[in-house]
Amino acid sequence: MKNLIITTATAITFVFIMGCSVNSKVTSTETVQNLNENFKVPQDVKNVLDNSCLQCHGADGKFKAKLKFNFENMAEMDNTKLISKLSKIDDVVSEGSMPPKKYVKKNPSHALTKADKKIITDWASSLAEEIIKR
Ligand code: HEC
């Protein structure tokens, strides 16, 4: 009798574990589907972001900056969120509020040139438009 209980308990545990792993498989495909295939970053854009933005908004960035805009998360955003972030990027770069003036004063080599600004704003606005059209 005791053996039967142990066997049954083991069987139940086994089924439970299998069930969990099936579940986690489902979750991981969902995550893959959420990965935004529309998020494309050409090399010239990457270079500018690397030089002027990712010190604060990248993986090793500053907490407050990452809270508002974490570049590493962009590929995982749904289209609505991605469009909204792209348009914010377009805004802050067009109006010249990013990178922050104080930072640029201390680190002039990280300032955006006119050409850099155009690369970022062209990319952000055209990518947002492209996603909207789909
Ligand atoms: C020195 C650090 C630093 C650098 C460099 C920097 N940012 Fe920021 N950024 C911040 C901080 C801090 C905030 C949050 C500001 C706030 O909450 O008032 C922010 C906010 C933002 C936001 C969110 C605005 C909003 O209202 O949601 C965007 C978009 C952004 N930055 C884009 C950029 C881009 C693009 C670059 C490069 C061209 C850049 N940032 C460079 C520190 C930085």
mmCIF file of N, CA and C in Angstrom, residues 25-121:
data_model
loop_
_atom_site.group_PDB
_atom_site.id
_atom_site.type_symbol
_atom_site.label_atom_id
_atom_site.label_comp_id
_atom_site.label_asym_id
_atom_site.label_seq_id
_atom_site.Cartn_x
_atom_site.Cartn_y
_atom_site.Cartn_z
ATOM 1 N N LYS A 25 7.044 26.144 -22.320
ATOM 2 C CA LYS A 25 7.314 26.168 -23.760
ATOM 3 C C LYS A 25 6.370 27.148 -24.447
ATOM 4 N N VAL A 26 5.093 27.072 -24.046
ATOM 5 C CA VAL A 26 4.101 27.977 -24.633
ATOM 6 C C VAL A 26 4.518 29.422 -24.389
ATOM 7 N N THR A 27 4.927 29.699 -23.134
ATOM 8 C CA THR A 27 5.323 31.055 -22.797
ATOM 9 C C THR A 27 6.487 31.504 -23.669
ATOM 10 N N SER A 28 7.437 30.588 -23.889
ATOM 11 C CA SER A 28 8.600 31.058 -24.633
ATOM 12 C C SER A 28 8.270 31.325 -26.107
ATOM 13 N N THR A 29 7.339 30.559 -26.700
ATOM 14 C CA THR A 29 6.976 30.905 -28.082
ATOM 15 C C THR A 29 6.263 32.242 -28.115
ATOM 16 N N GLU A 30 5.458 32.520 -27.052
ATOM 17 C CA GLU A 30 4.793 33.824 -27.006
ATOM 18 C C GLU A 30 5.815 34.945 -26.999
ATOM 19 N N THR A 31 6.878 34.742 -26.207
ATOM 20 C CA THR A 31 7.908 35.768 -26.141
ATOM 21 C C THR A 31 8.542 35.953 -27.513
ATOM 22 N N VAL A 32 8.772 34.853 -28.201
ATOM 23 C CA VAL A 32 9.378 34.957 -29.520
ATOM 24 C C VAL A 32 8.472 35.742 -30.464
ATOM 25 N N GLN A 33 7.154 35.462 -30.375
ATOM 26 C CA GLN A 33 6.236 36.198 -31.241
ATOM 27 C C GLN A 33 6.220 37.689 -30.919
ATOM 28 N N ASN A 34 6.419 37.993 -29.620
ATOM 29 C CA ASN A 34 6.411 39.400 -29.233
ATOM 30 C C ASN A 34 7.647 40.145 -29.700
ATOM 31 N N LEU A 35 8.714 39.404 -29.939
ATOM 32 C CA LEU A 35 9.927 40.053 -30.413
ATOM 33 C C LEU A 35 9.592 40.777 -31.703
ATOM 34 N N ASN A 36 9.872 42.041 -31.737
ATOM 35 C CA ASN A 36 9.398 42.816 -32.865
ATOM 36 C C ASN A 36 10.335 42.732 -34.056
ATOM 37 N N GLU A 37 9.844 42.009 -35.061
ATOM 38 C CA GLU A 37 10.679 41.832 -36.250
ATOM 39 C C GLU A 37 10.791 43.125 -37.046
ATOM 40 N N ASN A 38 9.899 44.077 -36.729
ATOM 41 C CA ASN A 38 9.952 45.357 -37.443
ATOM 42 C C ASN A 38 11.084 46.245 -36.948
ATOM 43 N N PHE A 39 11.688 45.848 -35.833
ATOM 44 C CA PHE A 39 12.712 46.703 -35.249
ATOM 45 C C PHE A 39 14.058 46.455 -35.910
ATOM 46 N N LYS A 40 14.402 47.358 -36.826
ATOM 47 C CA LYS A 40 15.659 47.202 -37.550
ATOM 48 C C LYS A 40 16.562 48.390 -37.245
ATOM 49 N N VAL A 41 17.807 48.098 -36.977
ATOM 50 C CA VAL A 41 18.748 49.169 -36.687
ATOM 51 C C VAL A 41 19.932 49.088 -37.649
ATOM 52 N N PRO A 42 19.957 49.953 -38.661
ATOM 53 C CA PRO A 42 21.090 49.957 -39.592
ATOM 54 C C PRO A 42 22.388 50.334 -38.874
ATOM 55 N N GLN A 43 23.502 49.942 -39.459
ATOM 56 C CA GLN A 43 24.801 50.154 -38.814
ATOM 57 C C GLN A 43 25.103 51.630 -38.530
ATOM 58 N N ASP A 44 24.748 52.524 -39.470
ATOM 59 C CA ASP A 44 25.071 53.942 -39.234
ATOM 60 C C ASP A 44 24.298 54.491 -38.031
ATOM 61 N N VAL A 45 23.059 54.010 -37.861
ATOM 62 C CA VAL A 45 22.255 54.428 -36.710
ATOM 63 C C VAL A 45 22.869 53.870 -35.422
ATOM 64 N N LYS A 46 23.256 52.608 -35.488
ATOM 65 C CA LYS A 46 23.883 51.953 -34.341
ATOM 66 C C LYS A 46 25.115 52.735 -33.884
ATOM 67 N N ASN A 47 25.927 53.149 -34.843
ATOM 68 C CA ASN A 47 27.150 53.880 -34.508
ATOM 69 C C ASN A 47 26.843 55.160 -33.738
ATOM 70 N N VAL A 48 25.832 55.898 -34.210
ATOM 71 C CA VAL A 48 25.478 57.156 -33.550
ATOM 72 C C VAL A 48 24.924 56.881 -32.146
ATOM 73 N N LEU A 49 24.042 55.912 -32.034
ATOM 74 C CA LEU A 49 23.476 55.568 -30.723
ATOM 75 C C LEU A 49 24.583 55.154 -29.756
ATOM 76 N N ASP A 50 25.509 54.346 -30.268
ATOM 77 C CA ASP A 50 26.641 53.901 -29.447
ATOM 78 C C ASP A 50 27.423 55.082 -28.898
ATOM 79 N N ASN A 51 27.666 56.040 -29.742
ATOM 80 C CA ASN A 51 28.511 57.154 -29.334
ATOM 81 C C ASN A 51 27.788 58.175 -28.448
ATOM 82 N N SER A 52 26.493 58.353 -28.652
ATOM 83 C CA SER A 52 25.821 59.465 -27.978
ATOM 84 C C SER A 52 24.709 59.082 -27.014
ATOM 85 N N CYS A 53 24.228 57.858 -27.041
ATOM 86 C CA CYS A 53 23.042 57.528 -26.236
ATOM 87 C C CYS A 53 23.225 56.348 -25.281
ATOM 88 N N LEU A 54 23.927 55.326 -25.724
ATOM 89 C CA LEU A 54 23.894 54.061 -24.969
ATOM 90 C C LEU A 54 24.654 54.082 -23.645
ATOM 91 N N GLN A 55 25.502 55.103 -23.432
ATOM 92 C CA GLN A 55 26.145 55.233 -22.119
ATOM 93 C C GLN A 55 25.064 55.314 -21.052
ATOM 94 N N CYS A 56 23.947 55.930 -21.384
ATOM 95 C CA CYS A 56 22.864 56.090 -20.417
ATOM 96 C C CYS A 56 21.682 55.171 -20.700
ATOM 97 N N HIS A 57 21.420 54.893 -21.964
ATOM 98 C CA HIS A 57 20.208 54.139 -22.308
ATOM 99 C C HIS A 57 20.475 52.689 -22.720
ATOM 100 N N GLY A 58 21.707 52.217 -22.595
ATOM 101 C CA GLY A 58 22.024 50.848 -22.979
ATOM 102 C C GLY A 58 22.055 49.917 -21.776
ATOM 103 N N ALA A 59 22.593 48.722 -21.975
ATOM 104 C CA ALA A 59 22.606 47.692 -20.933
ATOM 105 C C ALA A 59 23.265 48.174 -19.637
ATOM 106 N N ASP A 60 24.348 48.936 -19.754
ATOM 107 C CA ASP A 60 25.031 49.409 -18.543
ATOM 108 C C ASP A 60 24.647 50.841 -18.213
ATOM 109 N N GLY A 61 23.509 51.257 -18.738
ATOM 110 C CA GLY A 61 23.117 52.658 -18.599
ATOM 111 C C GLY A 61 22.691 53.049 -17.195
ATOM 112 N N LYS A 62 22.288 54.307 -17.090
ATOM 113 C CA LYS A 62 21.878 54.838 -15.799
ATOM 114 C C LYS A 62 20.418 54.490 -15.535
ATOM 115 N N PHE A 63 20.106 54.274 -14.257
ATOM 116 C CA PHE A 63 18.777 53.793 -13.876
ATOM 117 C C PHE A 63 17.650 54.682 -14.395
ATOM 118 N N LYS A 64 17.736 55.967 -14.128
ATOM 119 C CA LYS A 64 16.643 56.876 -14.492
ATOM 120 C C LYS A 64 16.467 56.947 -16.006
ATOM 121 N N ALA A 65 17.588 57.003 -16.706
ATOM 122 C CA ALA A 65 17.532 57.077 -18.164
ATOM 123 C C ALA A 65 16.935 55.800 -18.741
ATOM 124 N N LYS A 66 17.321 54.669 -18.156
ATOM 125 C CA LYS A 66 16.836 53.381 -18.672
ATOM 126 C C LYS A 66 15.355 53.184 -18.394
ATOM 127 N N LEU A 67 14.901 53.775 -17.303
ATOM 128 C CA LEU A 67 13.497 53.673 -16.948
ATOM 129 C C LEU A 67 12.635 54.316 -18.038
ATOM 130 N N LYS A 68 13.115 55.430 -18.569
ATOM 131 C CA LYS A 68 12.360 56.168 -19.584
ATOM 132 C C LYS A 68 12.539 55.575 -20.968
ATOM 133 N N PHE A 69 13.740 55.132 -21.217
ATOM 134 C CA PHE A 69 14.021 54.617 -22.551
ATOM 135 C C PHE A 69 15.218 53.676 -22.469
ATOM 136 N N ASN A 70 14.913 52.377 -22.596
ATOM 137 C CA ASN A 70 15.973 51.379 -22.563
ATOM 138 C C ASN A 70 16.100 50.776 -23.954
ATOM 139 N N PHE A 71 17.158 51.162 -24.617
ATOM 140 C CA PHE A 71 17.340 50.734 -25.999
ATOM 141 C C PHE A 71 17.294 49.216 -26.153
ATOM 142 N N GLU A 72 17.859 48.515 -25.157
ATOM 143 C CA GLU A 72 17.921 47.053 -25.214
ATOM 144 C C GLU A 72 16.524 46.412 -25.263
ATOM 145 N N ASN A 73 15.512 47.140 -24.790
ATOM 146 C CA ASN A 73 14.158 46.570 -24.758
ATOM 147 C C ASN A 73 13.380 46.784 -26.039
ATOM 148 N N MET A 74 13.899 47.588 -26.933
ATOM 149 C CA MET A 74 13.070 48.012 -28.064
ATOM 150 C C MET A 74 12.597 46.854 -28.938
ATOM 151 N N ALA A 75 13.446 45.835 -29.093
ATOM 152 C CA ALA A 75 13.067 44.707 -29.944
ATOM 153 C C ALA A 75 11.940 43.886 -29.334
ATOM 154 N N GLU A 76 11.696 44.070 -28.039
ATOM 155 C CA GLU A 76 10.643 43.294 -27.389
ATOM 156 C C GLU A 76 9.343 44.062 -27.253
ATOM 157 N N MET A 77 9.313 45.282 -27.751
ATOM 158 C CA MET A 77 8.085 46.070 -27.621
ATOM 159 C C MET A 77 7.074 45.681 -28.688
ATOM 160 N N ASP A 78 5.781 45.824 -28.354
ATOM 161 C CA ASP A 78 4.786 45.619 -29.407
ATOM 162 C C ASP A 78 4.802 46.864 -30.302
ATOM 163 N N ASN A 79 4.119 46.787 -31.422
ATOM 164 C CA ASN A 79 4.203 47.871 -32.406
ATOM 165 C C ASN A 79 3.787 49.231 -31.856
ATOM 166 N N THR A 80 2.728 49.240 -31.042
ATOM 167 C CA THR A 80 2.226 50.511 -30.507
ATOM 168 C C THR A 80 3.291 51.196 -29.657
ATOM 169 N N LYS A 81 3.893 50.422 -28.787
ATOM 170 C CA LYS A 81 4.907 50.974 -27.893
ATOM 171 C C LYS A 81 6.145 51.383 -28.693
ATOM 172 N N LEU A 82 6.498 50.549 -29.652
ATOM 173 C CA LEU A 82 7.685 50.834 -30.459
ATOM 174 C C LEU A 82 7.516 52.153 -31.219
ATOM 175 N N ILE A 83 6.339 52.348 -31.804
ATOM 176 C CA ILE A 83 6.074 53.582 -32.546
ATOM 177 C C ILE A 83 6.167 54.784 -31.615
ATOM 178 N N SER A 84 5.608 54.636 -30.416
ATOM 179 C CA SER A 84 5.634 55.744 -29.476
ATOM 180 C C SER A 84 7.069 56.080 -29.054
ATOM 181 N N LYS A 85 7.906 55.059 -28.830
ATOM 182 C CA LYS A 85 9.305 55.321 -28.455
ATOM 183 C C LYS A 85 10.075 55.944 -29.617
ATOM 184 N N LEU A 86 9.812 55.438 -30.819
ATOM 185 C CA LEU A 86 10.512 55.991 -31.985
ATOM 186 C C LEU A 86 10.171 57.471 -32.155
ATOM 187 N N SER A 87 8.909 57.814 -31.913
ATOM 188 C CA SER A 87 8.551 59.219 -32.112
ATOM 189 C C SER A 87 9.134 60.089 -31.003
ATOM 190 N N LYS A 88 9.280 59.521 -29.798
ATOM 191 C CA LYS A 88 9.951 60.265 -28.708
ATOM 192 C C LYS A 88 11.417 60.503 -29.056
ATOM 193 N N ILE A 89 12.057 59.475 -29.626
ATOM 194 C CA ILE A 89 13.459 59.614 -30.009
ATOM 195 C C ILE A 89 13.583 60.732 -31.051
ATOM 196 N N ASP A 90 12.678 60.695 -32.038
ATOM 197 C CA ASP A 90 12.650 61.722 -33.066
ATOM 198 C C ASP A 90 12.512 63.109 -32.415
ATOM 199 N N ASP A 91 11.572 63.236 -31.459
ATOM 200 C CA ASP A 91 11.334 64.515 -30.776
ATOM 201 C C ASP A 91 12.567 65.016 -30.031
ATOM 202 N N VAL A 92 13.117 64.158 -29.142
ATOM 203 C CA VAL A 92 14.214 64.643 -28.279
ATOM 204 C C VAL A 92 15.451 64.998 -29.090
ATOM 205 N N VAL A 93 15.668 64.264 -30.191
ATOM 206 C CA VAL A 93 16.845 64.560 -31.014
ATOM 207 C C VAL A 93 16.603 65.825 -31.854
ATOM 208 N N SER A 94 15.389 65.965 -32.405
ATOM 209 C CA SER A 94 15.072 67.164 -33.193
ATOM 210 C C SER A 94 15.169 68.425 -32.350
ATOM 211 N N GLU A 95 14.613 68.370 -31.123
ATOM 212 C CA GLU A 95 14.619 69.580 -30.289
ATOM 213 C C GLU A 95 15.965 69.771 -29.586
ATOM 214 N N GLY A 96 16.828 68.781 -29.651
ATOM 215 C CA GLY A 96 18.173 68.913 -29.090
ATOM 216 C C GLY A 96 18.249 68.694 -27.589
ATOM 217 N N SER A 97 17.243 68.027 -26.987
ATOM 218 C CA SER A 97 17.297 67.824 -25.537
ATOM 219 C C SER A 97 18.066 66.564 -25.137
ATOM 220 N N MET A 98 18.351 65.700 -26.114
ATOM 221 C CA MET A 98 19.169 64.511 -25.860
ATOM 222 C C MET A 98 20.306 64.473 -26.874
ATOM 223 N N PRO A 99 21.518 64.087 -26.483
ATOM 224 C CA PRO A 99 21.955 63.861 -25.102
ATOM 225 C C PRO A 99 21.869 65.145 -24.286
ATOM 226 N N PRO A 100 21.691 65.030 -22.955
ATOM 227 C CA PRO A 100 21.521 66.220 -22.108
ATOM 228 C C PRO A 100 22.680 67.206 -22.267
ATOM 229 N N LYS A 101 22.337 68.505 -22.259
ATOM 230 C CA LYS A 101 23.336 69.559 -22.514
ATOM 231 C C LYS A 101 24.524 69.479 -21.555
ATOM 232 N N LYS A 102 24.234 69.263 -20.277
ATOM 233 C CA LYS A 102 25.292 69.168 -19.260
ATOM 234 C C LYS A 102 26.305 68.088 -19.640
ATOM 235 N N TYR A 103 25.761 66.964 -20.087
ATOM 236 C CA TYR A 103 26.594 65.817 -20.459
ATOM 237 C C TYR A 103 27.473 66.167 -21.658
ATOM 238 N N VAL A 104 26.875 66.823 -22.636
ATOM 239 C CA VAL A 104 27.609 67.190 -23.852
ATOM 240 C C VAL A 104 28.730 68.185 -23.528
ATOM 241 N N LYS A 105 28.458 69.088 -22.592
ATOM 242 C CA LYS A 105 29.463 70.072 -22.189
ATOM 243 C C LYS A 105 30.698 69.366 -21.622
ATOM 244 N N LYS A 106 30.444 68.346 -20.802
ATOM 245 C CA LYS A 106 31.545 67.604 -20.182
ATOM 246 C C LYS A 106 32.184 66.619 -21.154
ATOM 247 N N ASN A 107 31.379 66.119 -22.097
ATOM 248 C CA ASN A 107 31.871 65.098 -23.038
ATOM 249 C C ASN A 107 31.594 65.520 -24.485
ATOM 250 N N PRO A 108 32.305 66.524 -24.960
ATOM 251 C CA PRO A 108 31.992 67.073 -26.277
ATOM 252 C C PRO A 108 32.080 66.030 -27.400
ATOM 253 N N SER A 109 32.893 64.985 -27.200
ATOM 254 C CA SER A 109 33.028 64.005 -28.277
ATOM 255 C C SER A 109 31.764 63.170 -28.451
ATOM 256 N N HIS A 110 30.846 63.237 -27.471
ATOM 257 C CA HIS A 110 29.602 62.473 -27.582
ATOM 258 C C HIS A 110 28.431 63.305 -28.112
ATOM 259 N N ALA A 111 28.722 64.556 -28.463
ATOM 260 C CA ALA A 111 27.659 65.401 -29.015
ATOM 261 C C ALA A 111 27.204 64.853 -30.361
ATOM 262 N N LEU A 112 25.951 65.184 -30.731
ATOM 263 C CA LEU A 112 25.459 64.781 -32.044
ATOM 264 C C LEU A 112 25.844 65.844 -33.062
ATOM 265 N N THR A 113 26.407 65.418 -34.176
ATOM 266 C CA THR A 113 26.641 66.374 -35.256
ATOM 267 C C THR A 113 25.325 66.531 -36.011
ATOM 268 N N LYS A 114 25.297 67.512 -36.924
ATOM 269 C CA LYS A 114 24.091 67.703 -37.736
ATOM 270 C C LYS A 114 23.770 66.424 -38.508
ATOM 271 N N ALA A 115 24.812 65.795 -39.035
ATOM 272 C CA ALA A 115 24.622 64.560 -39.815
ATOM 273 C C ALA A 115 24.090 63.432 -38.921
ATOM 274 N N ASP A 116 24.628 63.344 -37.693
ATOM 275 C CA ASP A 116 24.155 62.319 -36.746
ATOM 276 C C ASP A 116 22.662 62.492 -36.484
ATOM 277 N N LYS A 117 22.274 63.759 -36.243
ATOM 278 C CA LYS A 117 20.862 64.050 -35.947
ATOM 279 C C LYS A 117 19.969 63.577 -37.076
ATOM 280 N N LYS A 118 20.422 63.853 -38.305
ATOM 281 C CA LYS A 118 19.614 63.471 -39.466
ATOM 282 C C LYS A 118 19.497 61.951 -39.568
ATOM 283 N N ILE A 119 20.608 61.267 -39.303
ATOM 284 C CA ILE A 119 20.593 59.792 -39.353
ATOM 285 C C ILE A 119 19.553 59.241 -38.375
ATOM 286 N N ILE A 120 19.554 59.778 -37.143
ATOM 287 C CA ILE A 120 18.634 59.267 -36.115
ATOM 288 C C ILE A 120 17.181 59.641 -36.417
ATOM 289 N N THR A 121 16.939 60.917 -36.751
ATOM 290 C CA THR A 121 15.546 61.327 -36.966
ATOM 291 C C THR A 121 14.964 60.670 -38.220
#
